[in-house]
Coordinates of C-alpha atoms in Angstrom, one line a residue:
M1335 CA -3.1 -2.4 -35.2
R1336 CA 0.5 -1.2 -35.7
G1337 CA 3.8 -2.6 -34.8
I1338 CA 6.1 -1.5 -32.0
P1339 CA 7.8 1.8 -32.7
E1340 CA 11.6 1.8 -33.0
P1341 CA 13.3 2.8 -29.8
G1342 CA 14.4 6.4 -29.8
N1343 CA 17.8 7.8 -29.0
R1344 CA 18.1 7.3 -25.3
G1345 CA 21.2 9.5 -25.0
P1346 CA 24.0 9.1 -22.4
R1347 CA 23.4 7.0 -19.4
R1348 CA 22.2 9.0 -16.4
S1349 CA 23.1 8.7 -12.8
H1350 CA 20.2 7.4 -10.7
A1351 CA 21.8 8.2 -7.3
L1352 CA 19.6 10.3 -5.1
A1353 CA 20.9 13.7 -4.1
P1354 CA 20.9 14.4 -0.3
Q1355 CA 18.1 16.9 -0.6
E1356 CA 15.9 14.3 -2.3
W1357 CA 15.5 12.1 0.8
T1358 CA 15.1 12.5 4.5
P1359 CA 16.5 10.1 7.1
L1360 CA 14.2 7.7 9.0
T1361 CA 15.7 6.2 12.2
G1362 CA 12.7 4.0 13.1
T1363 CA 9.0 3.9 13.8
T1364 CA 6.7 4.9 16.7
V1365 CA 3.4 3.1 17.2
T1366 CA 0.7 4.5 19.4
G1367 CA -2.3 2.3 20.3
A1368 CA -5.9 3.3 20.5
H1369 CA -5.8 3.6 24.3
G1370 CA -2.4 5.5 24.4
A1371 CA 0.2 2.7 24.8
N1372 CA 3.2 3.2 22.6
L1373 CA 6.4 1.7 21.4
T1374 CA 9.4 3.0 19.5
G1375 CA 11.7 0.8 17.5
L1376 CA 15.0 2.0 16.0
F1377 CA 16.6 0.4 13.0
A1378 CA 20.1 0.8 14.3
E1379 CA 19.2 -1.1 17.5
A1380 CA 17.5 -4.0 15.7
R1381 CA 20.6 -6.2 16.1
S1382 CA 20.3 -7.2 12.4
G1383 CA 23.9 -7.9 11.9
H1384 CA 24.0 -5.2 9.2
N1385 CA 25.5 -1.7 9.4
F1386 CA 22.1 -0.1 9.0
G1387 CA 21.4 3.1 11.0
V1388 CA 18.8 5.0 9.0
G1389 CA 16.3 4.5 6.3
R1390 CA 15.5 6.9 3.5
A1391 CA 12.1 8.5 3.0
I1392 CA 11.8 9.3 -0.7
P1393 CA 8.8 10.8 -2.5
R1394 CA 7.2 8.1 -4.6
R1395 CA 7.3 10.2 -7.7
R1396 CA 11.0 10.6 -7.4
L1397 CA 11.5 6.9 -6.8
D1398 CA 9.4 6.0 -9.8
E1399 CA 11.3 8.4 -12.0
A1400 CA 14.7 6.8 -10.9
L1401 CA 13.4 3.3 -11.6
L1402 CA 12.0 4.3 -15.0
N1403 CA 15.2 6.0 -16.0
A1404 CA 17.2 3.0 -14.9
A1405 CA 15.0 0.7 -16.9
G1406 CA 15.3 2.8 -20.0
D1407 CA 19.1 3.0 -19.7
A1408 CA 19.2 -0.8 -19.3
G1409 CA 17.5 -1.2 -22.7
A1410 CA 13.7 -1.2 -21.9
E1411 CA 11.4 0.3 -24.4
I1412 CA 9.1 2.6 -22.5
H1413 CA 5.5 3.7 -23.5
Q1414 CA 4.0 6.2 -21.1
R1415 CA 0.3 7.1 -20.9
T1416 CA -0.5 3.7 -22.4
R1417 CA -3.3 1.3 -21.3
L1418 CA -3.9 -2.4 -21.6
V1419 CA -6.7 -3.3 -24.0
R1420 CA -6.4 -7.1 -23.7
L1421 CA -3.9 -9.9 -23.5
L1422 CA -2.9 -11.9 -26.6
H1423 CA -3.3 -15.7 -26.4
D1424 CA -2.1 -18.6 -28.5
D1425 CA -3.5 -22.0 -27.5
H1426 CA -4.2 -20.8 -23.9
V1427 CA -0.7 -19.3 -23.6
V1428 CA -0.2 -15.6 -23.0
R1429 CA 1.9 -14.2 -25.9
G1430 CA 1.8 -10.5 -25.2
A1431 CA -0.8 -7.7 -25.2
I1432 CA -2.8 -5.2 -27.2
L1433 CA -2.1 -1.7 -25.8
R1434 CA -3.5 1.7 -26.5
G1435 CA -1.2 4.7 -26.6
P1436 CA -1.8 8.4 -26.0
D1437 CA -2.9 8.8 -29.6
G1438 CA -5.8 6.4 -29.1
Q1439 CA -4.5 3.9 -31.5
P1440 CA -4.0 0.2 -30.5
F1441 CA -0.8 -1.7 -31.1
A1442 CA 0.5 -5.1 -30.3
V1443 CA 3.5 -6.2 -28.2
S1444 CA 4.5 -9.8 -28.5
A1445 CA 6.4 -11.4 -25.6
R1446 CA 7.5 -14.8 -24.4
I1447 CA 6.6 -13.8 -20.9
T1448 CA 4.1 -11.1 -19.9
V1449 CA 4.6 -9.6 -16.4
G1450 CA 1.6 -8.0 -14.7
A1451 CA 2.9 -5.2 -12.4
D1452 CA -0.1 -3.0 -12.6
G1453 CA -0.9 -2.6 -9.0
L1454 CA -3.9 -3.1 -6.6
Q1455 CA -6.5 -2.9 -9.4
S1456 CA -4.5 -5.1 -11.7
R1457 CA -6.3 -5.7 -15.1
V1458 CA -3.6 -8.3 -15.9
A1459 CA -4.6 -10.3 -12.7
Q1460 CA -8.2 -10.1 -13.7
A1461 CA -7.3 -11.5 -17.1
F1462 CA -5.3 -14.3 -15.5
G1463 CA -8.2 -15.5 -13.5
G1464 CA -9.5 -12.8 -11.2
R1465 CA -9.0 -11.7 -7.6
R1466 CA -10.0 -13.0 -4.2
H1467 CA -10.9 -10.5 -1.5
G1468 CA -10.4 -11.3 2.2
R1469 CA -12.5 -10.2 5.1
L1470 CA -10.8 -6.9 6.2
R1471 CA -11.2 -4.9 2.9
R1472 CA -9.8 -1.7 4.3
W1473 CA -9.5 1.5 2.4
A1474 CA -7.1 4.4 2.7
L1475 CA -7.1 8.2 2.1
V1476 CA -3.6 9.2 1.0
A1477 CA -2.2 12.7 0.7
H1478 CA 1.0 14.7 0.8
M1479 CA 0.8 17.7 3.2
S1480 CA 3.0 20.5 4.3
G1481 CA 2.9 22.2 7.7
V1482 CA 2.2 19.1 9.8
A1483 CA 3.5 19.9 13.2
G1484 CA 5.8 17.7 15.3
L1485 CA 7.6 15.8 12.5
D1486 CA 10.9 14.2 13.4
D1487 CA 13.1 11.4 12.0
R1488 CA 10.7 8.6 12.7
A1489 CA 7.6 7.3 11.0
E1490 CA 4.4 7.3 13.1
L1491 CA 1.4 5.0 13.3
H1492 CA -1.6 6.1 15.4
L1493 CA -4.4 3.6 16.0
A1494 CA -8.1 3.9 16.6
Q1495 CA -11.0 1.5 16.4
D1496 CA -10.4 -0.6 13.3
A1497 CA -8.4 2.3 11.8
Y1498 CA -5.0 4.0 11.8
V1499 CA -3.2 6.9 10.4
G1500 CA 0.5 6.8 9.2
I1501 CA 2.5 10.0 9.2
N1502 CA 5.8 9.7 7.4
P1503 CA 8.2 12.7 6.9
L1504 CA 9.4 13.5 3.4
P1505 CA 12.0 16.0 2.2
G1506 CA 11.2 19.7 2.1
G1507 CA 8.9 19.7 5.2
L1508 CA 6.4 17.5 3.5
A1509 CA 4.6 14.5 5.1
N1510 CA 3.0 11.5 3.5
I1511 CA -0.3 10.8 5.3
A1512 CA -2.2 7.5 4.9
M1513 CA -5.4 7.2 6.8
V1514 CA -6.6 3.6 6.7
M1515 CA -10.1 2.6 7.8
G1516 CA -12.5 -0.4 7.7
P1517 CA -15.2 -0.9 5.1
S1518 CA -18.1 0.6 7.1
R1519 CA -16.5 4.0 7.3
A1520 CA -15.0 3.7 3.8
A1521 CA -18.5 3.3 2.4
H1522 CA -19.0 7.0 3.1
L1523 CA -16.0 8.3 1.2
A1524 CA -17.9 9.5 -1.8
G1525 CA -17.8 13.2 -2.3
G1526 CA -15.1 15.7 -1.5
L1527 CA -12.1 13.7 -0.2
E1528 CA -10.4 16.6 1.4
S1529 CA -13.4 17.2 3.7
R1530 CA -13.7 13.5 4.3
F1531 CA -10.0 13.4 5.3
H1532 CA -10.5 16.2 7.9
D1533 CA -13.8 14.6 9.2
T1534 CA -12.1 11.2 9.7
L1535 CA -9.1 12.8 11.4
R1536 CA -11.4 14.7 13.8
D1537 CA -13.6 11.7 14.5
L1538 CA -11.0 9.0 14.9
F1539 CA -7.7 10.6 15.7
P1540 CA -8.4 13.6 18.1
R1541 CA -4.9 13.2 19.7
V1542 CA -3.1 14.1 16.4
Q1543 CA -5.7 16.4 14.9
S1544 CA -4.1 19.5 16.5
R1545 CA -0.9 18.9 14.5
F1546 CA -2.8 19.5 11.3
G1547 CA -4.1 22.9 12.2
A1548 CA -1.7 24.8 9.8
A1549 CA -1.3 21.9 7.4
T1550 CA -2.2 22.2 3.7
F1551 CA -2.6 19.6 1.0
E1552 CA 0.2 19.5 -1.6
G1553 CA -1.7 17.7 -4.3
P1554 CA -5.0 15.7 -4.4
V1555 CA -6.3 13.4 -1.7
R1556 CA -6.7 9.9 -3.2
A1557 CA -8.8 7.0 -2.1
V1558 CA -7.0 3.6 -2.4
G1559 CA -8.5 0.1 -1.8
P1560 CA -9.9 -2.2 -1.0
F1561 CA -7.0 -4.1 0.5
D1562 CA -6.8 -7.7 1.6
V1563 CA -6.7 -9.1 -2.0
R1564 CA -4.9 -12.0 -3.6
S1565 CA -4.8 -13.0 -7.2
R1566 CA -6.3 -16.5 -8.0
R1567 CA -3.5 -17.3 -10.5
P1568 CA -0.3 -15.4 -9.9
I1569 CA 1.3 -17.5 -12.7
V1570 CA -0.1 -18.8 -16.0
P1571 CA 1.6 -20.2 -19.1
G1572 CA 3.4 -17.2 -20.5
G1573 CA 2.4 -14.8 -17.7
I1574 CA 3.5 -13.8 -14.2
L1575 CA 2.3 -11.3 -11.5
V1576 CA 4.5 -9.2 -9.2
G1577 CA 3.9 -6.7 -6.5
D1578 CA 0.4 -5.6 -5.6
A1579 CA -0.9 -7.3 -8.7
A1580 CA 0.0 -10.6 -7.1
D1581 CA -1.3 -9.8 -3.5
F1582 CA -1.7 -7.0 -1.0
F1583 CA -3.0 -7.3 2.5
D1584 CA -2.6 -4.0 4.4
P1585 CA -0.2 -1.1 4.4
F1586 CA 0.4 -1.0 8.2
T1587 CA 3.9 -2.4 8.0
G1588 CA 4.9 -0.2 5.1
E1589 CA 6.3 -3.1 3.1
G1590 CA 4.7 -2.5 -0.3
I1591 CA 7.8 -1.2 -2.1
H1592 CA 10.1 -3.8 -0.5
A1593 CA 7.7 -6.6 -1.5
A1594 CA 7.4 -5.2 -5.1
L1595 CA 11.1 -5.0 -5.6
T1596 CA 11.7 -8.4 -4.0
G1597 CA 9.0 -10.0 -6.1
A1598 CA 10.5 -8.4 -9.2
R1599 CA 13.9 -9.9 -8.3
L1600 CA 12.4 -13.3 -7.8
A1601 CA 10.4 -13.1 -11.0
T1602 CA 13.5 -12.1 -12.9
G1603 CA 15.4 -15.1 -11.6
S1604 CA 12.6 -17.5 -12.6
I1605 CA 12.3 -15.9 -16.1
L1606 CA 16.1 -16.0 -16.7
A1607 CA 16.3 -19.6 -15.6
A1608 CA 13.5 -20.6 -17.9
V1609 CA 15.1 -18.8 -20.8
R1610 CA 18.5 -20.5 -20.1
H1611 CA 16.7 -23.8 -20.1
Q1612 CA 14.6 -23.3 -23.2
G1613 CA 17.0 -21.1 -25.2
L1614 CA 16.3 -17.8 -27.0
D1615 CA 13.7 -19.1 -29.5
Q1616 CA 11.2 -16.2 -29.6
E1617 CA 8.5 -18.5 -31.0
R1618 CA 8.7 -20.9 -28.0
P1619 CA 6.6 -19.7 -25.1
L1620 CA 7.9 -20.0 -21.6
P1621 CA 6.1 -22.5 -19.2
A1622 CA 4.3 -21.6 -16.1
L1623 CA 7.0 -20.5 -13.7
T1624 CA 6.1 -22.7 -10.7
D1625 CA 9.5 -22.1 -9.1
Y1626 CA 8.5 -18.4 -8.8
L1627 CA 5.6 -19.4 -6.5
R1628 CA 8.0 -21.5 -4.3
A1629 CA 10.4 -18.6 -4.1
R1630 CA 7.7 -16.2 -3.1
R1631 CA 6.5 -18.5 -0.3
R1632 CA 10.1 -18.7 1.0
A1633 CA 10.6 -15.0 0.8
F1634 CA 7.2 -13.8 2.1
W1635 CA 5.8 -16.4 4.5
G1636 CA 6.9 -14.4 7.6
K1637 CA 5.6 -11.2 6.1
W1638 CA 2.2 -12.8 5.4
V1639 CA 1.9 -14.2 9.0
I1640 CA 3.0 -11.0 10.8
E1641 CA 0.9 -8.6 8.8
R1642 CA -2.2 -10.8 9.4
M1643 CA -1.4 -10.9 13.1
I1644 CA -1.3 -7.1 13.2
G1645 CA -4.2 -6.6 10.8
Y1646 CA -6.6 -8.8 12.7
G1647 CA -5.2 -7.9 16.1
M1648 CA -6.3 -4.3 15.5
Q1649 CA -9.9 -5.4 15.6
A1650 CA -9.4 -6.0 19.4
P1651 CA -8.1 -2.6 20.4
A1652 CA -7.8 -3.4 24.1
L1653 CA -5.7 -6.5 23.5
F1654 CA -3.7 -4.8 20.8
D1655 CA -3.0 -1.8 23.0
R1656 CA -1.8 -4.2 25.8
A1657 CA 0.6 -5.8 23.3
V1658 CA 1.9 -2.4 22.2
G1659 CA 2.4 -1.4 25.8
R1660 CA 4.2 -4.5 26.8
I1661 CA 6.5 -4.4 23.8
G1662 CA 7.1 -0.7 24.4
R1663 CA 8.3 -1.3 27.9
R1664 CA 10.9 -3.7 26.6
P1665 CA 13.0 -1.6 24.2
A1666 CA 14.9 -4.6 22.7
M1667 CA 11.5 -6.2 21.7
A1668 CA 10.4 -2.9 20.2
H1669 CA 13.6 -2.6 18.1
T1670 CA 13.1 -6.2 17.0
M1671 CA 9.5 -5.8 16.0
I1672 CA 10.3 -2.7 13.9
G1673 CA 13.4 -4.4 12.5
V1674 CA 11.3 -7.4 11.4
T1675 CA 8.7 -5.2 9.7
G1676 CA 11.6 -3.3 8.0
H1677 CA 13.1 -6.6 6.8
L1678 CA 16.3 -6.0 8.8
V1679 CA 15.9 -9.2 10.9
P1680 CA 14.2 -12.5 10.1
P1681 CA 10.6 -13.0 11.0
T1682 CA 11.5 -15.9 13.3
R1683 CA 12.7 -13.3 15.8
V1684 CA 9.1 -12.4 16.4
L1685 CA 7.3 -15.7 15.4
N1686 CA 8.6 -17.7 18.3
P1687 CA 6.8 -18.7 21.6
L1688 CA 8.9 -16.6 23.9
F1689 CA 8.5 -13.3 22.0
L1690 CA 4.7 -13.9 21.4
A1691 CA 4.2 -14.8 25.1
R1692 CA 5.9 -11.6 26.3
T1693 CA 3.6 -9.5 24.2
V1694 CA 0.4 -10.6 26.0
L1695 CA 1.5 -12.1 29.4

């Protein structure tokens, strides 16, 4: 075991602003149901009270790079290509971790609070007490592709029987494609994922298959899942989970990055409040941050309800298609629905008897 290396010379602070060519504008989202009904919601028309006309579609690699650079410039010590070996405990309190760097050697990192932000397959969450899977357990095939025909300035979601494909434009003529399916079809994903991708596109989404005739993969096809998972203990004495490590239901609404950044902000507030209360004594562990759980419930309750309404509603394609069609014929409702999923308007704009009745009656 070796100690933490001294931070290197980080050099001058860098600008983390994205250049115009690094993002492409998104004006809204179009949803097409399994039987052809559709709706289009525009961010600028969501009546959010904010001057918000377009979103920005940014490649995940570039976003991660910007966040990593910002963290380093703020003073974080960064170890890349480093894996968790195990957590450190002292009298049932998490006090840091044993990590293994690219040289294969383990080293210890001591901490008053250990934050697990290691995603859907979180090893930190497993160490805290395990994960609980729900009933849907969907999987996704995800890829970047060039040459997809018909891209414009809106994200797209196309539904099939217990499946959907998201098509999101990216800079440079690229598109991020996420094909999400239920566990019965996901059970056959072993083997060449590129061929599985095209087979699934042909079998489930014939209306959009022709748009991929000249498309090519720009990188590997990845299988991601299963979704619908929640950590049994998002907080423990000396430890806290954020983002997908804490919970993840389904990617339909495209809220993963927003939820991760919001959760990180809430966790930061709880940690700083605990430090102010207990002082800077490095030998004194922080307590279980129960106020973080309360803050998460306040921030995410609407998201949790709406994503489950959508996720389980897709299992009844005829009813879901009817709801999409009825919302699509009322542009104000469509703008509101897309505004809620984009966190531009509060969830109560959808979660009220009048809006819900108009979607099905």
